[in-house]
Coordinates of C-alpha atoms in Angstrom, one line a residue:
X1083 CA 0.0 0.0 0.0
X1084 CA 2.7 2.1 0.3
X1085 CA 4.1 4.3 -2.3
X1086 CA 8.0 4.1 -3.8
X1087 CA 10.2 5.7 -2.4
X1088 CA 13.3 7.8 -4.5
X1089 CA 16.2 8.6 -1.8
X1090 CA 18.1 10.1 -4.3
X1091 CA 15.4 13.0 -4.7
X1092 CA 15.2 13.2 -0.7
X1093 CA 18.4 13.3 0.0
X1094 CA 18.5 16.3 -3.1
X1095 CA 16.2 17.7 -1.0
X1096 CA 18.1 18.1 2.1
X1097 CA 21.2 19.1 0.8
X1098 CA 19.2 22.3 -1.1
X1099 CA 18.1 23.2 2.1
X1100 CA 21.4 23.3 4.0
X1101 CA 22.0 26.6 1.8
X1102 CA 19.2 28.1 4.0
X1103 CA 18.4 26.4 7.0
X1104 CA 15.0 25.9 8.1
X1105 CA 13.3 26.6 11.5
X1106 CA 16.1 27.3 14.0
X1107 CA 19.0 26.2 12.0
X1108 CA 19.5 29.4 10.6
X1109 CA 22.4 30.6 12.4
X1110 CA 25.6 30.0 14.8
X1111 CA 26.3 26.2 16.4
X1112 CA 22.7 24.9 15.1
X1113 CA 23.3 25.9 11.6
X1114 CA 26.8 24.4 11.6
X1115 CA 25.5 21.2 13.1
X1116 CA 22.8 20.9 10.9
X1117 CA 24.7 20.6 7.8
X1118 CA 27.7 19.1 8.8
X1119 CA 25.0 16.5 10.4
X1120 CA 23.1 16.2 7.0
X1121 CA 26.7 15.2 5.8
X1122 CA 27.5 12.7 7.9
X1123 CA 24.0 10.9 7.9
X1124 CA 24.1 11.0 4.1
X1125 CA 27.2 9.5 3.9
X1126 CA 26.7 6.9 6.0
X1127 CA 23.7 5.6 4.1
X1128 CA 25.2 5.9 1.0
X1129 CA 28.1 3.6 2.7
X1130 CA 24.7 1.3 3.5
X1131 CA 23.8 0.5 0.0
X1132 CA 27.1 -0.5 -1.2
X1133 CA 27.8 -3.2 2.0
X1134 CA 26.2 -6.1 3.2
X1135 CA 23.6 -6.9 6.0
X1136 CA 26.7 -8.0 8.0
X1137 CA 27.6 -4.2 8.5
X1138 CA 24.8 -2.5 7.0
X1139 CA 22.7 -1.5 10.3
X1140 CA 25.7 0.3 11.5
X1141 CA 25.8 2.7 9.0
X1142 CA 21.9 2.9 8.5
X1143 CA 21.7 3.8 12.3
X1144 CA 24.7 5.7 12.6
X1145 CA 23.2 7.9 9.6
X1146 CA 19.8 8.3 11.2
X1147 CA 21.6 9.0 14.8
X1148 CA 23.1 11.6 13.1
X1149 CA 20.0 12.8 10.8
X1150 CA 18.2 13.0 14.6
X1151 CA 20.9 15.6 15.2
X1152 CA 20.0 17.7 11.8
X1153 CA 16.2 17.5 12.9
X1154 CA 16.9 18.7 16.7
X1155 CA 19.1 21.4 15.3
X1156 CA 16.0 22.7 12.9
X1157 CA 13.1 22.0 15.2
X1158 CA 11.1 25.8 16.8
X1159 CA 10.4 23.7 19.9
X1160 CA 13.6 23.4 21.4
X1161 CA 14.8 26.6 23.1
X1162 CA 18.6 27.2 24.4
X1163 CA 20.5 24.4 24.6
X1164 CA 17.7 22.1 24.4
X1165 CA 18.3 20.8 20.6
X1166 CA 21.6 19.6 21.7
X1167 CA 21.7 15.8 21.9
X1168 CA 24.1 13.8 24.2
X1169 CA 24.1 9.9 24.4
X1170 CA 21.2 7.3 23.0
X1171 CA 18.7 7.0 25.4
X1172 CA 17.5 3.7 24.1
X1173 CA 18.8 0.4 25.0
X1174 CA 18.2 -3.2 23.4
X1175 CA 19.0 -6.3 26.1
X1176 CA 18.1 -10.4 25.9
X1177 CA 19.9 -11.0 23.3
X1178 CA 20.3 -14.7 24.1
X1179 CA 16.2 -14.7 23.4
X1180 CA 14.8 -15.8 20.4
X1181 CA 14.5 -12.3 17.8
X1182 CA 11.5 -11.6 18.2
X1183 CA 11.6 -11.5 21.3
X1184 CA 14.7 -8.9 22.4
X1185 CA 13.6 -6.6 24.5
X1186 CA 13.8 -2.7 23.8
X1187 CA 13.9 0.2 26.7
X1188 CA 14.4 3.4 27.0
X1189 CA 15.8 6.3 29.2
X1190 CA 13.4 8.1 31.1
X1191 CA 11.8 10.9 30.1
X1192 CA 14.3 13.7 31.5
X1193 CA 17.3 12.3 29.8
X1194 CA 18.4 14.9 27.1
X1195 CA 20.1 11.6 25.0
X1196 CA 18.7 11.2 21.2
X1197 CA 15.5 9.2 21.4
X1198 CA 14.0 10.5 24.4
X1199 CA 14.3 14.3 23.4
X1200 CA 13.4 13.5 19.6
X1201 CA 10.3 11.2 20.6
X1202 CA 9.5 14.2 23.1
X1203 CA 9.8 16.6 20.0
X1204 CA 7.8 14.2 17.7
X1205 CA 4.9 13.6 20.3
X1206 CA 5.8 10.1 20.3
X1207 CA 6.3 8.2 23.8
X1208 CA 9.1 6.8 25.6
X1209 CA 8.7 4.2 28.0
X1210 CA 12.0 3.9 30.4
X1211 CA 12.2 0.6 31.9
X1212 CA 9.4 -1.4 31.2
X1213 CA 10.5 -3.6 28.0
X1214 CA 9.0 -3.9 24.4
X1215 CA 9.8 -7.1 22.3
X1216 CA 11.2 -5.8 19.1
X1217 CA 8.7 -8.2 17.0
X1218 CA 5.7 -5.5 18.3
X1219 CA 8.0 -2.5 17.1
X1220 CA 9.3 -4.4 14.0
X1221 CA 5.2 -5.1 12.9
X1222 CA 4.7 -1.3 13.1
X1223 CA 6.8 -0.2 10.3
X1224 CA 4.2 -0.5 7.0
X1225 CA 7.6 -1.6 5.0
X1226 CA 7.1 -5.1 7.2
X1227 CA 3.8 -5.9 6.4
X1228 CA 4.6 -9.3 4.2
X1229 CA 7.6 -9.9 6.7
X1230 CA 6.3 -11.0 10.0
X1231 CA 8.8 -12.8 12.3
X1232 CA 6.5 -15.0 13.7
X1233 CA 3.0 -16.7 13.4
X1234 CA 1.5 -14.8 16.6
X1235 CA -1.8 -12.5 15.7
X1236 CA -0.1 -9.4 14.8
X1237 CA -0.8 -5.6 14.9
X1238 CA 0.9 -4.5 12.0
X1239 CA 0.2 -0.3 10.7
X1240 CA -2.8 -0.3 9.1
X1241 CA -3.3 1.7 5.7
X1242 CA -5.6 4.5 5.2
X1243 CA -6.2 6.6 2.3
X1244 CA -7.8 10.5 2.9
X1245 CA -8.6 10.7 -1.4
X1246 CA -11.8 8.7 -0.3
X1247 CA -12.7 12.2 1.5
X1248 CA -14.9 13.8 -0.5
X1249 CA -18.3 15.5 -1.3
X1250 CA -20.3 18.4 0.8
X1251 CA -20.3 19.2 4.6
X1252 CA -21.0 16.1 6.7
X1253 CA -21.0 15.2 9.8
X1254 CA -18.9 11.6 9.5
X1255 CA -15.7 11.2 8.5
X1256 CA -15.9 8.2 6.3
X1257 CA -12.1 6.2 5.5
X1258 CA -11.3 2.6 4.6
X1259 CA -9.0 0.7 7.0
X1260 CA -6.2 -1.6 5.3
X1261 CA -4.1 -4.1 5.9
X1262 CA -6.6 -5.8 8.7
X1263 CA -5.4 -9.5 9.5
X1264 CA -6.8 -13.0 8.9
X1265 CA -7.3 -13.8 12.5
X1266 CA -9.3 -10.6 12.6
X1267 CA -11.6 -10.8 10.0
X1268 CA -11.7 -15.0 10.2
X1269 CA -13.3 -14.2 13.3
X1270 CA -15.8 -12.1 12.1
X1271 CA -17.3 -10.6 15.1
X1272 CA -17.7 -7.1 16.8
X1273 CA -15.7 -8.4 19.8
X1274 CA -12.6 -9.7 18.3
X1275 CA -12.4 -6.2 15.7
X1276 CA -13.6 -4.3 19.2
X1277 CA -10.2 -5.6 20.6
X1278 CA -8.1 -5.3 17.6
X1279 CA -9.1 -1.7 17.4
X1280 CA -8.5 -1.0 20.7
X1281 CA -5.0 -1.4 20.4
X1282 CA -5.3 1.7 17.9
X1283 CA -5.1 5.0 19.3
X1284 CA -7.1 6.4 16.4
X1285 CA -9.2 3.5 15.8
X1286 CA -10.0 3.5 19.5
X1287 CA -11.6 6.8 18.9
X1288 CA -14.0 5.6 16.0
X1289 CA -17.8 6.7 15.9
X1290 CA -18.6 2.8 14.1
X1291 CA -17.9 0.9 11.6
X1292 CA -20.4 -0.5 8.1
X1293 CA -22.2 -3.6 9.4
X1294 CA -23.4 -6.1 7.0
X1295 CA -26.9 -5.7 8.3
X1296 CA -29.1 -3.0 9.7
X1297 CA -28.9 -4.5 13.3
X1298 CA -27.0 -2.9 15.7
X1299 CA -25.2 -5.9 16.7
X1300 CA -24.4 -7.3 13.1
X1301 CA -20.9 -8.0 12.4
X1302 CA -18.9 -5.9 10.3
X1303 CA -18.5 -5.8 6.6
X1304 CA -15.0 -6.4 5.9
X1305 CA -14.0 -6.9 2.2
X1306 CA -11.5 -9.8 1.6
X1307 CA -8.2 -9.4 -0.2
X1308 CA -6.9 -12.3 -2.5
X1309 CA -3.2 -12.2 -1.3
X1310 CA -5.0 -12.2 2.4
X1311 CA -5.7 -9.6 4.8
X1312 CA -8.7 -7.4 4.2
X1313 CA -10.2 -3.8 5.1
X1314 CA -13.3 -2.1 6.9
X1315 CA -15.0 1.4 5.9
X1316 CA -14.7 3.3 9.6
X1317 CA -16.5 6.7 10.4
X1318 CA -16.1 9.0 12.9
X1319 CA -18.5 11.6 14.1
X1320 CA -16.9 15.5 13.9
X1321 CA -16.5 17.0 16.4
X1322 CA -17.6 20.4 15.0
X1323 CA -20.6 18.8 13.4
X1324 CA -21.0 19.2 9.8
X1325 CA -17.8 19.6 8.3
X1326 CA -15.8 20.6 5.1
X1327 CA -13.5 18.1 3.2
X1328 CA -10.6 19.9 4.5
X1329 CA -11.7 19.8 7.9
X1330 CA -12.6 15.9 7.6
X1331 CA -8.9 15.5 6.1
X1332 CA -7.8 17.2 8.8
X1333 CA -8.9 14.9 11.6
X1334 CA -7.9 11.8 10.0
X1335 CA -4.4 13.2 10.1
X1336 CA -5.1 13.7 13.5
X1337 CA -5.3 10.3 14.2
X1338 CA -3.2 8.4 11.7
X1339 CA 0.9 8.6 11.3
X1340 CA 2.7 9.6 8.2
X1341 CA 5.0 7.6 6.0
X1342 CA 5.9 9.1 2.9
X1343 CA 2.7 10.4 1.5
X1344 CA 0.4 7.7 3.2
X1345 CA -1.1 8.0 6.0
X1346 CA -1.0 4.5 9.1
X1347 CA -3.3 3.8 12.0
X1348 CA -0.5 2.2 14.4
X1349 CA -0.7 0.2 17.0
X1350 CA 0.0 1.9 20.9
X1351 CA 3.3 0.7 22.5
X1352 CA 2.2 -1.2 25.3
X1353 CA 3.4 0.5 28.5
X1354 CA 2.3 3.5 27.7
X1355 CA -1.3 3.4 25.4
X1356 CA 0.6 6.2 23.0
X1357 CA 1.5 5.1 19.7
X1358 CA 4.8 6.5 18.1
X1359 CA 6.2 8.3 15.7
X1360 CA 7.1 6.3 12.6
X1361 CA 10.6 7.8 12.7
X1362 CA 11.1 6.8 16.1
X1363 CA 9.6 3.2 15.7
X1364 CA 11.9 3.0 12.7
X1365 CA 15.0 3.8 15.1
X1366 CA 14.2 1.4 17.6
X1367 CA 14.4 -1.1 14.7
X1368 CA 17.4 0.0 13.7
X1369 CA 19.1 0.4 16.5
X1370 CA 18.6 -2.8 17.8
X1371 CA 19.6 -4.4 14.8
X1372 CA 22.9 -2.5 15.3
X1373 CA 24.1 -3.2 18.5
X1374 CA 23.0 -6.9 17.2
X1375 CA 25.9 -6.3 14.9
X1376 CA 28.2 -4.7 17.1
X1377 CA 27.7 -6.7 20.1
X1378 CA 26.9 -9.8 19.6
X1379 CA 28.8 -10.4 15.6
X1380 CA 28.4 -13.9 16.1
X1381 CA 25.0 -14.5 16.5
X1382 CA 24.2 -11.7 13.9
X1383 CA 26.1 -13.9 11.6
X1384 CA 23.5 -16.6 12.3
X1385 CA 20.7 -14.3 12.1
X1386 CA 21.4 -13.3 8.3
X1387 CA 22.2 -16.7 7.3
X1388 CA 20.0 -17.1 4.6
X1389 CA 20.4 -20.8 4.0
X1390 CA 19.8 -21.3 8.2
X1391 CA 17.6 -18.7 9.8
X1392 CA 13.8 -18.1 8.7
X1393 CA 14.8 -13.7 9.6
X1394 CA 17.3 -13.3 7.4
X1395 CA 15.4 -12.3 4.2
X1396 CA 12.8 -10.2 6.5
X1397 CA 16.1 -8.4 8.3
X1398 CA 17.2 -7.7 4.2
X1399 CA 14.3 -6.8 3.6
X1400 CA 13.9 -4.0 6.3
X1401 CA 17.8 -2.9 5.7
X1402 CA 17.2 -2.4 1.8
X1403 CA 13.5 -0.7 2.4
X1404 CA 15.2 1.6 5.5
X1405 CA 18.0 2.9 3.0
X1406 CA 15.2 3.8 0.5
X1407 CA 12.5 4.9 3.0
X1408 CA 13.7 6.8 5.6
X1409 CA 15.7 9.9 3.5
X1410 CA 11.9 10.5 3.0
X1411 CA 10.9 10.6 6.5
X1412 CA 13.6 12.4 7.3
X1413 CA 12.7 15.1 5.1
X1414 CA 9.1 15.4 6.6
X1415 CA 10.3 15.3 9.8
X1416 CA 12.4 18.3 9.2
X1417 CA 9.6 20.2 7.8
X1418 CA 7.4 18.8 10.9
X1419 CA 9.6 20.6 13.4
X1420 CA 10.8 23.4 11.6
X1421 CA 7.5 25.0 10.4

């Protein structure tokens, strides 16, 4: 569902705008840091796509570590010293567990390290100690939809397009929901989509979803995709009433997450009932794949062995997709912080 990316034109993009810096990267230490960190992150992912999966998640982390410092020097929100970064601030442990299962924490939230003040920035949540298994994370990112890393009933990102939005003033915002899984819709029934919607921050907030008959307590009318999956038309009531297209399109972005011109419904991050920002889920991917690498060579080894380890074509996978997919996001997260 998602569109193609071009990393070339994004990363065009971002070196035309170290010329003139955006938001607070206009001037002084900020605007030095923000080029010389475009630079740097750049380089490193063009370094990305000429190696390997053995060293590849360095560079692709060490490039968006450094991208994160671009953003924070840009970004209106951070006054003083604020937009300074120092350290991490996320940590990745049990790495004798199966993949799926490594666990993923953070620093709490009054470190000043990389993921805690960006996620702050981004409105997306930390969590400190309380751990997340990197399978829930990796199912987030839309770019692993046909890559899941185990048979459990997932909650991947769902897809949701805003061109369906049309027509005069009304009430109800109207959208289809994609990407719904098979254990969902095998089910069939309002109390199993009830559940799997509550794990949604913005489906959570729905007014009701199409039925397939006029009784309240009918189940919903999902349609069926051939390759598997399916989706369900969801409306939400305004909350101004009757409202223009623009104003429709305007709450859906209020409850969905941006990747590249689509727009996701993802899944909360279970400590804290927030989901996050797709840059910041893509980091926790990424940099637990790299201390993977760094750490533990070994077992990384075995963990891209194509001919021995089910993950290794889904870890390709999300390297090749993260050096084509994130100079994007990086580009809209600039312009996020910096308007």
């Amino acid at each position: 569902m998602y569109m193609k990316a071009d990393p070339d034109e994004a990363w065009e993009k971002l070196r035309g705008s170290r010329a003139n810096p955006p938001g607070k990267a206009g001037g002084g230490a900020r605007r030095k840091t923000y080029g010389a960190a475009l630079e740097q992150a750049e380089q490193m992912f063009r370094a990305a796509a000429v190696v390997g999966p053995a060293t590849r998640p360095l560079q692709v982390f060490y490039g968006l570590s450094q991208a994160g410092r671009a953003i924070a020097a840009a970004a209106v929100d951070l006054k003083g010293e604020d937009w300074r970064l120092d350290g991490h601030g996320i940590k990745a442990s049990g790495f004798d567990k199966p993949f799926p299962d490594i666990e993923i924490r953070t620093d709490p939230s009054t470190s000043r390290a990389s993921f805690v003040r960006l996620s702050q920035l981004l409105d997306s949540p930390v969590w400190g100690k309380d751990p997340v298994r990197l399978e829930d994370v990796w199912d987030m990112l839309p770019v692993n939809l046909d890559y899941p890393l185990t048979d459990r009933n997932r909650h991947p990102a769902l897809y949701t397009d805003d061109r369906s939005i049309h027509g005069d003033p009304h009430p109800l915002l109207h959208v289809p929901v994609c990407d719904i899984p098979d254990w969902v819709i095998d089910n069939g029934g309002r109390e199993t989509t009830n559940a799997f919607f509550a794990k949604y921050p913005g489906l959570a907030q729905r007014h009701e979803y199409v039925r397939r008959t006029p009784h309240p307590d009918g189940p919903p009318d999902f349609t069926r995709y051939d390759h598997g999956g399916g989706e369900l038309r969801v409306s939400w009531l305004m909350p101004q009433g009757h409202a223009l297209v623009e104003e429709r399109r305007e709450h859906h972005h209020s409850l969905t997450r941006s990747h590249g011109r689509s727009r996701w419904f993802l899944p909360a991050i279970s400590p804290t009932g927030r989901e996050p920002h797709l840059l910041m889920a893509w980091w926790s991917v990424v940099y637990t794949l790299s201390m993977l690498a760094r750490y533990e060579p070994a077992g990384w080894d075995g963990l891209i062995s194509v001919d021995n380890n089910n993950h290794a074509v889904p870890i390709e996978s999300l390297l090749k997709r993260a050096i084509e997919f994130l100079p994007g996001l990086i580009v809209a997260t600039v312009d996020e912080v910096s308007g």
